[in-house]
Amino acid sequence: MQRKLAIAVHGGAGTWQPERSQKGLEGVRKAAEKGFEILRNGGSALDSVTGAVAVLEDEGAFNAGYGSSLNIEGEIEMEASIMDGKTLQAGAVGLLKDIKNPVRLARIVMEKTDHVFVVGEGAEKLAKIYDMERRNPITELRLKYYEQQKRALLDGKFELPKLSELIKSHPEIFELETVGAVAIDKNGNVAAATSTGGFPLKLPGRIGDSPLIGCGTYADNQAGACSATGIGEIAIRLVLAKTVCNYMENGKTAQEAAEMAINLVNKRLSSTYNSMGLIAVDTYGRVGAAHNSPNLCWAYLTSDMKEPMVSLTAKIAK
Ligand code: ASP
């Protein structure tokens, strides 16, 4: 089978309200086009996922970079990770307040340090050394959502442990909208990256799946690449991105692997709120996506297509 160039990106699982979905779909289209342009010009999968995720972080339509969700104290704590399937090198950052593109700082951790995961003040110091661009990530929309959530909380209308019921009654304020990308380049190298503001109203210091290698992000040239979105605690408990890669390494297509992993979530963690979405690419450049959330905002583009496929649900012919 001939290998294709391919990129897939997501702008988060959850429920996409009609009034906002257009902006989300435009954002994932733009990111898929950017990532694919890099691949078509001979660039690496790593450059492709970095470029695509940076577009999504700049868009203001997603819960990553500009537009990140606020934690329960009204503070920003962004996270991101990136992985190179050729070398299995990875970089991740967490607890970032105002870095313009967290994915670029994750890449610095991967390429310029001996570590994989650097958070908080340490990440700040690294950002200073490398002169990273800054930006206030708080948008009016996120502030509005935060105020609504906080008011409801203070009014005793909901308790955090009852997240499942809460999300059912207020789906609009729990749009997850984390972003991610997976790609394969002309040399057959794969890469994955994920970036998020984290779960809305999270406790300060909470780290989700997005910056955790194996949970939110994984890439291995012998298997493929995967980026996850949804309830971070679910992806962490099932090491979900690596699980998808394991399925691909054992011969499953990207689509089969993504579906199997969502089935695993449904089977093993059915008693808790378990909304998840996954995108993947295998070593032939076949793209896959699956979710058990109401929506998955995503796009993909391969070398045998003219235009990106852009959708709020995952349906790919096998
Ligand atoms: N996975 C992210 C987290 O739990 C949220 C998301 O995917 O939108 O932090």
mmCIF file of C-alpha atoms and ligand atoms in Angstrom:
data_model
loop_
_atom_site.group_PDB
_atom_site.id
_atom_site.type_symbol
_atom_site.label_atom_id
_atom_site.label_comp_id
_atom_site.label_asym_id
_atom_site.label_seq_id
_atom_site.Cartn_x
_atom_site.Cartn_y
_atom_site.Cartn_z
ATOM 1 C CA MET A 1 0.000 0.000 0.000
ATOM 2 C CA GLN A 2 1.306 3.428 -0.939
ATOM 3 C CA ARG A 3 1.957 5.786 1.948
ATOM 4 C CA LYS A 4 0.181 9.155 1.901
ATOM 5 C CA LEU A 5 1.087 12.496 3.401
ATOM 6 C CA ALA A 6 -1.588 13.228 5.984
ATOM 7 C CA ILE A 7 -2.587 15.635 8.706
ATOM 8 C CA ALA A 8 -5.582 15.507 11.029
ATOM 9 C CA VAL A 9 -6.437 18.167 13.589
ATOM 10 C CA HIS A 10 -9.098 18.548 16.267
ATOM 11 C CA GLY A 11 -10.607 21.486 18.086
ATOM 12 C CA GLY A 12 -12.066 19.473 20.905
ATOM 13 C CA ALA A 13 -14.773 17.040 21.882
ATOM 14 C CA GLY A 14 -17.866 18.058 23.809
ATOM 15 C CA THR A 15 -20.938 19.866 22.543
ATOM 16 C CA TRP A 16 -20.468 22.472 19.854
ATOM 17 C CA GLN A 17 -23.339 24.979 19.990
ATOM 18 C CA PRO A 18 -24.637 26.048 16.547
ATOM 19 C CA GLU A 19 -23.751 29.715 17.090
ATOM 20 C CA ARG A 20 -20.090 28.886 17.627
ATOM 21 C CA SER A 21 -19.554 25.884 15.415
ATOM 22 C CA GLN A 22 -18.827 27.895 12.257
ATOM 23 C CA LYS A 23 -15.815 29.514 13.874
ATOM 24 C CA GLY A 24 -14.629 26.137 15.135
ATOM 25 C CA LEU A 25 -14.943 24.545 11.692
ATOM 26 C CA GLU A 26 -13.111 27.458 10.053
ATOM 27 C CA GLY A 27 -10.339 27.117 12.630
ATOM 28 C CA VAL A 28 -9.762 23.398 12.065
ATOM 29 C CA ARG A 29 -9.856 23.902 8.292
ATOM 30 C CA LYS A 30 -7.220 26.629 8.521
ATOM 31 C CA ALA A 31 -5.043 24.460 10.777
ATOM 32 C CA ALA A 32 -5.308 21.394 8.511
ATOM 33 C CA GLU A 33 -4.370 23.534 5.504
ATOM 34 C CA LYS A 34 -1.401 25.038 7.348
ATOM 35 C CA GLY A 35 -0.151 21.639 8.531
ATOM 36 C CA PHE A 36 -0.568 20.115 5.081
ATOM 37 C CA GLU A 37 1.222 22.972 3.337
ATOM 38 C CA ILE A 38 4.240 22.242 5.539
ATOM 39 C CA LEU A 39 4.119 18.537 4.580
ATOM 40 C CA ARG A 40 3.663 19.294 0.872
ATOM 41 C CA ASN A 41 6.696 21.570 0.916
ATOM 42 C CA GLY A 42 8.780 18.681 2.264
ATOM 43 C CA GLY A 43 8.568 19.743 5.912
ATOM 44 C CA SER A 44 8.576 17.291 8.798
ATOM 45 C CA ALA A 45 5.560 15.862 10.621
ATOM 46 C CA LEU A 46 6.906 17.628 13.698
ATOM 47 C CA ASP A 47 6.855 21.032 11.962
ATOM 48 C CA SER A 48 3.424 20.232 10.576
ATOM 49 C CA VAL A 49 1.775 19.478 13.948
ATOM 50 C CA THR A 50 3.549 22.446 15.573
ATOM 51 C CA GLY A 51 2.309 24.799 12.842
ATOM 52 C CA ALA A 52 -1.229 23.400 12.904
ATOM 53 C CA VAL A 53 -1.591 23.553 16.687
ATOM 54 C CA ALA A 54 -0.150 27.097 16.774
ATOM 55 C CA VAL A 55 -2.882 28.171 14.307
ATOM 56 C CA LEU A 56 -5.523 26.704 16.644
ATOM 57 C CA GLU A 57 -3.909 28.377 19.679
ATOM 58 C CA ASP A 58 -4.106 31.735 17.888
ATOM 59 C CA GLU A 59 -7.671 31.355 16.668
ATOM 60 C CA GLY A 60 -9.574 32.414 19.808
ATOM 61 C CA ALA A 61 -12.251 29.802 19.019
ATOM 62 C CA PHE A 62 -10.779 27.003 21.126
ATOM 63 C CA ASN A 63 -9.805 26.184 24.675
ATOM 64 C CA ALA A 64 -6.072 26.456 23.960
ATOM 65 C CA GLY A 65 -3.750 29.445 23.809
ATOM 66 C CA TYR A 66 -5.917 32.526 23.150
ATOM 67 C CA GLY A 67 -9.363 31.630 24.560
ATOM 68 C CA SER A 68 -8.227 29.127 27.192
ATOM 69 C CA SER A 69 -10.660 28.194 29.977
ATOM 70 C CA LEU A 70 -10.216 29.643 33.456
ATOM 71 C CA ASN A 71 -9.685 27.541 36.537
ATOM 72 C CA ILE A 72 -11.866 27.844 39.623
ATOM 73 C CA GLU A 73 -9.844 30.827 40.841
ATOM 74 C CA GLY A 74 -10.255 32.620 37.529
ATOM 75 C CA GLU A 75 -6.636 31.987 36.549
ATOM 76 C CA ILE A 76 -5.182 30.603 33.340
ATOM 77 C CA GLU A 77 -3.084 27.423 33.515
ATOM 78 C CA MET A 78 -2.342 26.217 29.986
ATOM 79 C CA GLU A 79 -0.773 22.879 29.056
ATOM 80 C CA ALA A 80 0.677 21.387 25.873
ATOM 81 C CA SER A 81 2.736 18.478 24.602
ATOM 82 C CA ILE A 82 4.439 17.263 21.442
ATOM 83 C CA MET A 83 6.004 13.956 20.403
ATOM 84 C CA ASP A 84 8.307 12.897 17.583
ATOM 85 C CA GLY A 85 7.550 9.366 16.382
ATOM 86 C CA LYS A 86 10.983 8.970 14.806
ATOM 87 C CA THR A 87 13.025 9.393 17.979
ATOM 88 C CA LEU A 88 10.306 8.967 20.637
ATOM 89 C CA GLN A 89 11.463 12.287 22.019
ATOM 90 C CA ALA A 90 8.737 14.335 23.649
ATOM 91 C CA GLY A 91 8.225 17.689 25.342
ATOM 92 C CA ALA A 92 5.449 18.966 27.581
ATOM 93 C CA VAL A 93 4.587 22.068 29.584
ATOM 94 C CA GLY A 94 1.982 22.929 32.194
ATOM 95 C CA LEU A 95 0.695 25.749 34.427
ATOM 96 C CA LEU A 96 1.501 28.426 31.838
ATOM 97 C CA LYS A 97 -0.054 31.846 32.327
ATOM 98 C CA ASP A 98 0.645 33.913 29.245
ATOM 99 C CA ILE A 99 2.801 32.061 26.737
ATOM 100 C CA LYS A 100 1.405 32.846 23.284
ATOM 101 C CA ASN A 101 1.939 29.356 21.867
ATOM 102 C CA PRO A 102 2.317 26.650 24.539
ATOM 103 C CA VAL A 103 3.020 24.036 21.817
ATOM 104 C CA ARG A 104 6.198 25.919 20.845
ATOM 105 C CA LEU A 105 7.425 25.892 24.450
ATOM 106 C CA ALA A 106 6.690 22.130 24.622
ATOM 107 C CA ARG A 107 8.892 21.728 21.570
ATOM 108 C CA ILE A 108 11.669 23.705 23.274
ATOM 109 C CA VAL A 109 11.477 21.333 26.253
ATOM 110 C CA MET A 110 11.825 18.430 23.808
ATOM 111 C CA GLU A 111 14.661 19.860 21.744
ATOM 112 C CA LYS A 112 16.632 22.038 24.155
ATOM 113 C CA THR A 113 16.459 20.205 27.475
ATOM 114 C CA ASP A 114 17.087 16.677 28.750
ATOM 115 C CA HIS A 115 13.586 16.548 30.196
ATOM 116 C CA VAL A 116 10.117 15.724 28.994
ATOM 117 C CA PHE A 117 7.796 17.768 31.237
ATOM 118 C CA VAL A 118 8.456 21.196 32.754
ATOM 119 C CA VAL A 119 5.749 23.237 34.531
ATOM 120 C CA GLY A 120 5.134 26.534 36.298
ATOM 121 C CA GLU A 121 8.084 28.705 37.230
ATOM 122 C CA GLY A 122 10.574 26.410 35.551
ATOM 123 C CA ALA A 123 8.678 26.614 32.298
ATOM 124 C CA GLU A 124 8.536 30.387 32.768
ATOM 125 C CA LYS A 125 12.330 30.552 33.097
ATOM 126 C CA LEU A 126 12.778 28.474 29.978
ATOM 127 C CA ALA A 127 10.366 30.712 28.086
ATOM 128 C CA LYS A 128 12.401 33.750 29.136
ATOM 129 C CA ILE A 129 15.660 32.210 27.962
ATOM 130 C CA TYR A 130 14.143 31.448 24.572
ATOM 131 C CA ASP A 131 12.373 34.778 24.319
ATOM 132 C CA MET A 132 8.948 33.226 23.799
ATOM 133 C CA GLU A 133 6.138 35.536 22.754
ATOM 134 C CA ARG A 134 3.525 36.394 25.421
ATOM 135 C CA ARG A 135 -0.161 37.246 25.212
ATOM 136 C CA ASN A 136 -3.077 37.579 27.630
ATOM 137 C CA PRO A 137 -5.109 34.466 26.731
ATOM 138 C CA ILE A 138 -8.335 35.571 28.463
ATOM 139 C CA THR A 139 -11.139 36.303 25.989
ATOM 140 C CA GLU A 140 -14.485 37.928 26.761
ATOM 141 C CA LEU A 141 -16.326 34.715 25.991
ATOM 142 C CA ARG A 142 -14.297 32.690 28.494
ATOM 143 C CA LEU A 143 -14.780 35.387 31.113
ATOM 144 C CA LYS A 144 -18.527 35.238 30.495
ATOM 145 C CA TYR A 145 -18.564 31.441 30.849
ATOM 146 C CA TYR A 146 -16.476 31.694 34.004
ATOM 147 C CA GLU A 147 -18.841 34.235 35.551
ATOM 148 C CA GLN A 148 -21.863 32.057 34.677
ATOM 149 C CA GLN A 149 -20.270 28.972 36.183
ATOM 150 C CA LYS A 150 -19.160 30.781 39.297
ATOM 151 C CA ARG A 151 -22.562 32.370 39.839
ATOM 152 C CA ALA A 152 -24.298 29.014 39.534
ATOM 153 C CA LEU A 153 -21.787 27.535 41.950
ATOM 154 C CA LEU A 154 -22.301 30.313 44.513
ATOM 155 C CA ASP A 155 -26.077 30.061 44.133
ATOM 156 C CA GLY A 156 -25.784 26.422 45.136
ATOM 157 C CA LYS A 157 -27.213 25.370 41.782
ATOM 158 C CA PHE A 158 -24.583 22.730 41.335
ATOM 159 C CA GLU A 159 -21.757 20.995 43.052
ATOM 160 C CA LEU A 160 -18.568 20.108 41.281
ATOM 161 C CA PRO A 161 -18.619 16.405 42.072
ATOM 162 C CA LYS A 162 -21.891 16.193 40.194
ATOM 163 C CA LEU A 163 -20.160 17.125 37.019
ATOM 164 C CA SER A 164 -22.151 14.736 34.902
ATOM 165 C CA GLU A 165 -25.514 16.297 35.794
ATOM 166 C CA LEU A 166 -23.998 19.711 35.593
ATOM 167 C CA ILE A 167 -22.813 19.149 32.072
ATOM 168 C CA LYS A 168 -26.202 17.788 31.068
ATOM 169 C CA SER A 169 -27.941 20.935 32.269
ATOM 170 C CA HIS A 170 -25.273 23.384 31.057
ATOM 171 C CA PRO A 171 -23.610 21.845 27.980
ATOM 172 C CA GLU A 172 -22.791 25.293 26.589
ATOM 173 C CA ILE A 173 -20.395 26.230 29.362
ATOM 174 C CA PHE A 174 -18.539 22.958 29.275
ATOM 175 C CA GLU A 175 -17.461 22.922 25.681
ATOM 176 C CA LEU A 176 -14.052 21.367 25.961
ATOM 177 C CA GLU A 177 -12.347 22.600 22.801
ATOM 178 C CA THR A 178 -8.827 21.413 23.448
ATOM 179 C CA VAL A 179 -6.803 21.293 20.223
ATOM 180 C CA GLY A 180 -4.461 18.726 18.715
ATOM 181 C CA ALA A 181 -2.829 17.458 15.534
ATOM 182 C CA VAL A 182 -1.284 14.272 14.128
ATOM 183 C CA ALA A 183 0.719 14.039 10.903
ATOM 184 C CA ILE A 184 2.896 11.810 8.732
ATOM 185 C CA ASP A 185 5.543 13.269 6.403
ATOM 186 C CA LYS A 186 7.257 12.176 3.191
ATOM 187 C CA ASN A 187 9.841 10.160 5.133
ATOM 188 C CA GLY A 188 7.172 8.233 7.015
ATOM 189 C CA ASN A 189 7.870 10.056 10.256
ATOM 190 C CA VAL A 190 4.843 10.669 12.452
ATOM 191 C CA ALA A 191 4.232 13.305 15.145
ATOM 192 C CA ALA A 192 1.457 14.397 17.493
ATOM 193 C CA ALA A 193 0.751 17.536 19.533
ATOM 194 C CA THR A 194 -2.014 18.649 21.909
ATOM 195 C CA SER A 195 -2.705 21.980 23.642
ATOM 196 C CA THR A 196 -5.327 23.089 26.170
ATOM 197 C CA GLY A 197 -6.438 25.535 28.801
ATOM 198 C CA GLY A 198 -7.668 22.484 30.712
ATOM 199 C CA PHE A 199 -11.060 21.662 32.082
ATOM 200 C CA PRO A 200 -13.184 24.718 33.014
ATOM 201 C CA LEU A 201 -13.337 25.348 36.784
ATOM 202 C CA LYS A 202 -10.492 22.891 37.386
ATOM 203 C CA LEU A 203 -8.650 23.151 40.665
ATOM 204 C CA PRO A 204 -5.447 25.189 40.547
ATOM 205 C CA GLY A 205 -2.520 22.890 39.808
ATOM 206 C CA ARG A 206 -4.681 20.231 38.158
ATOM 207 C CA ILE A 207 -2.904 18.628 35.211
ATOM 208 C CA GLY A 208 -5.009 16.861 32.583
ATOM 209 C CA ASP A 209 -4.181 14.368 29.854
ATOM 210 C CA SER A 210 -3.145 16.890 27.207
ATOM 211 C CA PRO A 211 0.468 17.380 28.369
ATOM 212 C CA LEU A 212 0.894 13.777 29.546
ATOM 213 C CA ILE A 213 2.762 11.653 27.033
ATOM 214 C CA GLY A 214 0.795 8.471 26.372
ATOM 215 C CA CYS A 215 -2.461 9.923 27.712
ATOM 216 C CA GLY A 216 -3.260 12.939 25.513
ATOM 217 C CA THR A 217 -0.445 12.642 22.983
ATOM 218 C CA TYR A 218 1.610 9.807 21.519
ATOM 219 C CA ALA A 219 3.617 9.176 18.350
ATOM 220 C CA ASP A 220 5.765 6.241 17.270
ATOM 221 C CA ASN A 221 6.944 5.544 13.717
ATOM 222 C CA GLN A 222 6.269 1.857 14.283
ATOM 223 C CA ALA A 223 2.618 2.510 15.126
ATOM 224 C CA GLY A 224 1.273 5.959 14.186
ATOM 225 C CA ALA A 225 0.215 9.022 16.158
ATOM 226 C CA CYS A 226 -2.755 10.040 18.291
ATOM 227 C CA SER A 227 -4.111 13.157 20.023
ATOM 228 C CA ALA A 228 -6.963 12.966 22.534
ATOM 229 C CA THR A 229 -9.596 15.386 23.789
ATOM 230 C CA GLY A 230 -12.310 15.072 26.410
ATOM 231 C CA ILE A 231 -12.286 14.399 30.131
ATOM 232 C CA GLY A 232 -8.578 14.312 30.932
ATOM 233 C CA GLU A 233 -8.973 12.006 33.904
ATOM 234 C CA ILE A 234 -10.490 9.332 31.615
ATOM 235 C CA ALA A 235 -7.629 9.499 29.115
ATOM 236 C CA ILE A 236 -5.093 9.356 31.945
ATOM 237 C CA ARG A 237 -6.638 6.279 33.538
ATOM 238 C CA LEU A 238 -6.636 4.372 30.241
ATOM 239 C CA VAL A 239 -3.360 5.850 28.864
ATOM 240 C CA LEU A 240 -5.515 6.455 25.858
ATOM 241 C CA ALA A 241 -3.228 7.901 23.154
ATOM 242 C CA LYS A 242 -0.687 5.118 23.684
ATOM 243 C CA THR A 243 -3.511 2.553 23.686
ATOM 244 C CA VAL A 244 -4.566 3.786 20.233
ATOM 245 C CA CYS A 245 -0.937 3.493 19.066
ATOM 246 C CA ASN A 246 -0.696 -0.031 20.476
ATOM 247 C CA TYR A 247 -3.742 -1.066 18.437
ATOM 248 C CA MET A 248 -2.171 0.413 15.292
ATOM 249 C CA GLU A 249 1.155 -1.267 16.001
ATOM 250 C CA ASN A 250 -0.756 -4.543 16.124
ATOM 251 C CA GLY A 251 -2.119 -3.994 12.627
ATOM 252 C CA LYS A 252 -5.296 -1.973 13.100
ATOM 253 C CA THR A 253 -5.983 1.009 10.851
ATOM 254 C CA ALA A 254 -6.135 4.454 12.453
ATOM 255 C CA GLN A 255 -9.937 4.360 12.234
ATOM 256 C CA GLU A 256 -10.218 0.906 13.765
ATOM 257 C CA ALA A 257 -7.797 1.839 16.535
ATOM 258 C CA ALA A 258 -9.632 5.060 17.431
ATOM 259 C CA GLU A 259 -12.968 3.235 17.528
ATOM 260 C CA MET A 260 -11.550 0.403 19.645
ATOM 261 C CA ALA A 261 -10.194 2.902 22.168
ATOM 262 C CA ILE A 262 -13.552 4.685 22.435
ATOM 263 C CA ASN A 263 -15.207 1.293 22.917
ATOM 264 C CA LEU A 264 -12.718 0.617 25.685
ATOM 265 C CA VAL A 265 -13.685 3.906 27.377
ATOM 266 C CA ASN A 266 -17.360 3.015 27.098
ATOM 267 C CA LYS A 267 -16.781 -0.453 28.475
ATOM 268 C CA ARG A 268 -14.289 0.140 31.266
ATOM 269 C CA LEU A 269 -15.310 3.587 32.509
ATOM 270 C CA SER A 270 -19.020 3.628 31.913
ATOM 271 C CA SER A 271 -20.084 4.632 35.406
ATOM 272 C CA THR A 272 -18.502 8.068 35.258
ATOM 273 C CA TYR A 273 -18.749 11.035 32.889
ATOM 274 C CA ASN A 274 -16.512 9.734 30.111
ATOM 275 C CA SER A 275 -16.848 12.040 27.114
ATOM 276 C CA MET A 276 -13.837 11.543 24.803
ATOM 277 C CA GLY A 277 -12.645 12.202 21.240
ATOM 278 C CA LEU A 278 -9.595 10.841 19.410
ATOM 279 C CA ILE A 279 -7.789 11.539 16.150
ATOM 280 C CA ALA A 280 -5.082 9.267 14.767
ATOM 281 C CA VAL A 281 -2.907 8.625 11.746
ATOM 282 C CA ASP A 282 -1.304 5.265 10.981
ATOM 283 C CA THR A 283 1.981 4.487 9.225
ATOM 284 C CA TYR A 284 0.280 4.428 5.780
ATOM 285 C CA GLY A 285 -1.171 7.904 6.253
ATOM 286 C CA ARG A 286 -4.691 6.656 6.856
ATOM 287 C CA VAL A 287 -6.596 8.977 9.189
ATOM 288 C CA GLY A 288 -9.023 7.917 11.902
ATOM 289 C CA ALA A 289 -11.293 9.672 14.375
ATOM 290 C CA ALA A 290 -13.867 8.514 16.893
ATOM 291 C CA HIS A 291 -15.736 9.990 19.835
ATOM 292 C CA ASN A 292 -18.451 9.240 22.350
ATOM 293 C CA SER A 293 -19.024 12.972 22.995
ATOM 294 C CA PRO A 294 -21.883 14.674 21.128
ATOM 295 C CA ASN A 295 -19.380 16.352 18.791
ATOM 296 C CA LEU A 296 -15.773 16.285 17.683
ATOM 297 C CA CYS A 297 -14.698 19.381 15.781
ATOM 298 C CA TRP A 298 -11.997 18.162 13.409
ATOM 299 C CA ALA A 299 -10.484 18.221 9.937
ATOM 300 C CA TYR A 300 -8.077 16.175 7.867
ATOM 301 C CA LEU A 301 -6.234 16.423 4.575
ATOM 302 C CA THR A 302 -4.169 13.768 2.775
ATOM 303 C CA SER A 303 -2.160 13.759 -0.452
ATOM 304 C CA ASP A 304 -5.020 12.137 -2.381
ATOM 305 C CA MET A 305 -7.496 14.900 -1.472
ATOM 306 C CA LYS A 306 -7.905 18.410 -2.873
ATOM 307 C CA GLU A 307 -9.756 20.002 0.025
ATOM 308 C CA PRO A 308 -9.753 19.277 3.753
ATOM 309 C CA MET A 309 -12.663 17.264 5.135
ATOM 310 C CA VAL A 310 -14.110 19.343 7.980
ATOM 311 C CA SER A 311 -16.760 18.074 10.386
ATOM 312 C CA LEU A 312 -18.383 18.247 13.810
ATOM 313 C CA THR A 313 -18.656 14.457 13.952
ATOM 314 C CA ALA A 314 -16.318 11.665 12.972
ATOM 315 C CA LYS A 315 -17.450 9.556 10.100
ATOM 316 C CA ILE A 316 -14.803 8.180 7.850
ATOM 317 C CA ALA A 317 -15.315 5.380 5.381
ATOM 318 C CA LYS A 318 -13.076 2.504 6.368
HETATM 319 N N1 ASP B 1 -8.571 16.873 27.879
HETATM 320 C C1 ASP B 1 -8.641 18.219 28.374
HETATM 321 C C2 ASP B 1 -8.466 18.211 29.860
HETATM 322 O O1 ASP B 1 -9.064 17.381 30.528
HETATM 323 C C3 ASP B 1 -9.916 18.912 28.043
HETATM 324 C C4 ASP B 1 -10.294 18.862 26.584
HETATM 325 O O2 ASP B 1 -9.966 17.923 25.882
HETATM 326 O O3 ASP B 1 -10.922 19.799 26.119
HETATM 327 O O4 ASP B 1 -7.775 19.070 30.357
#
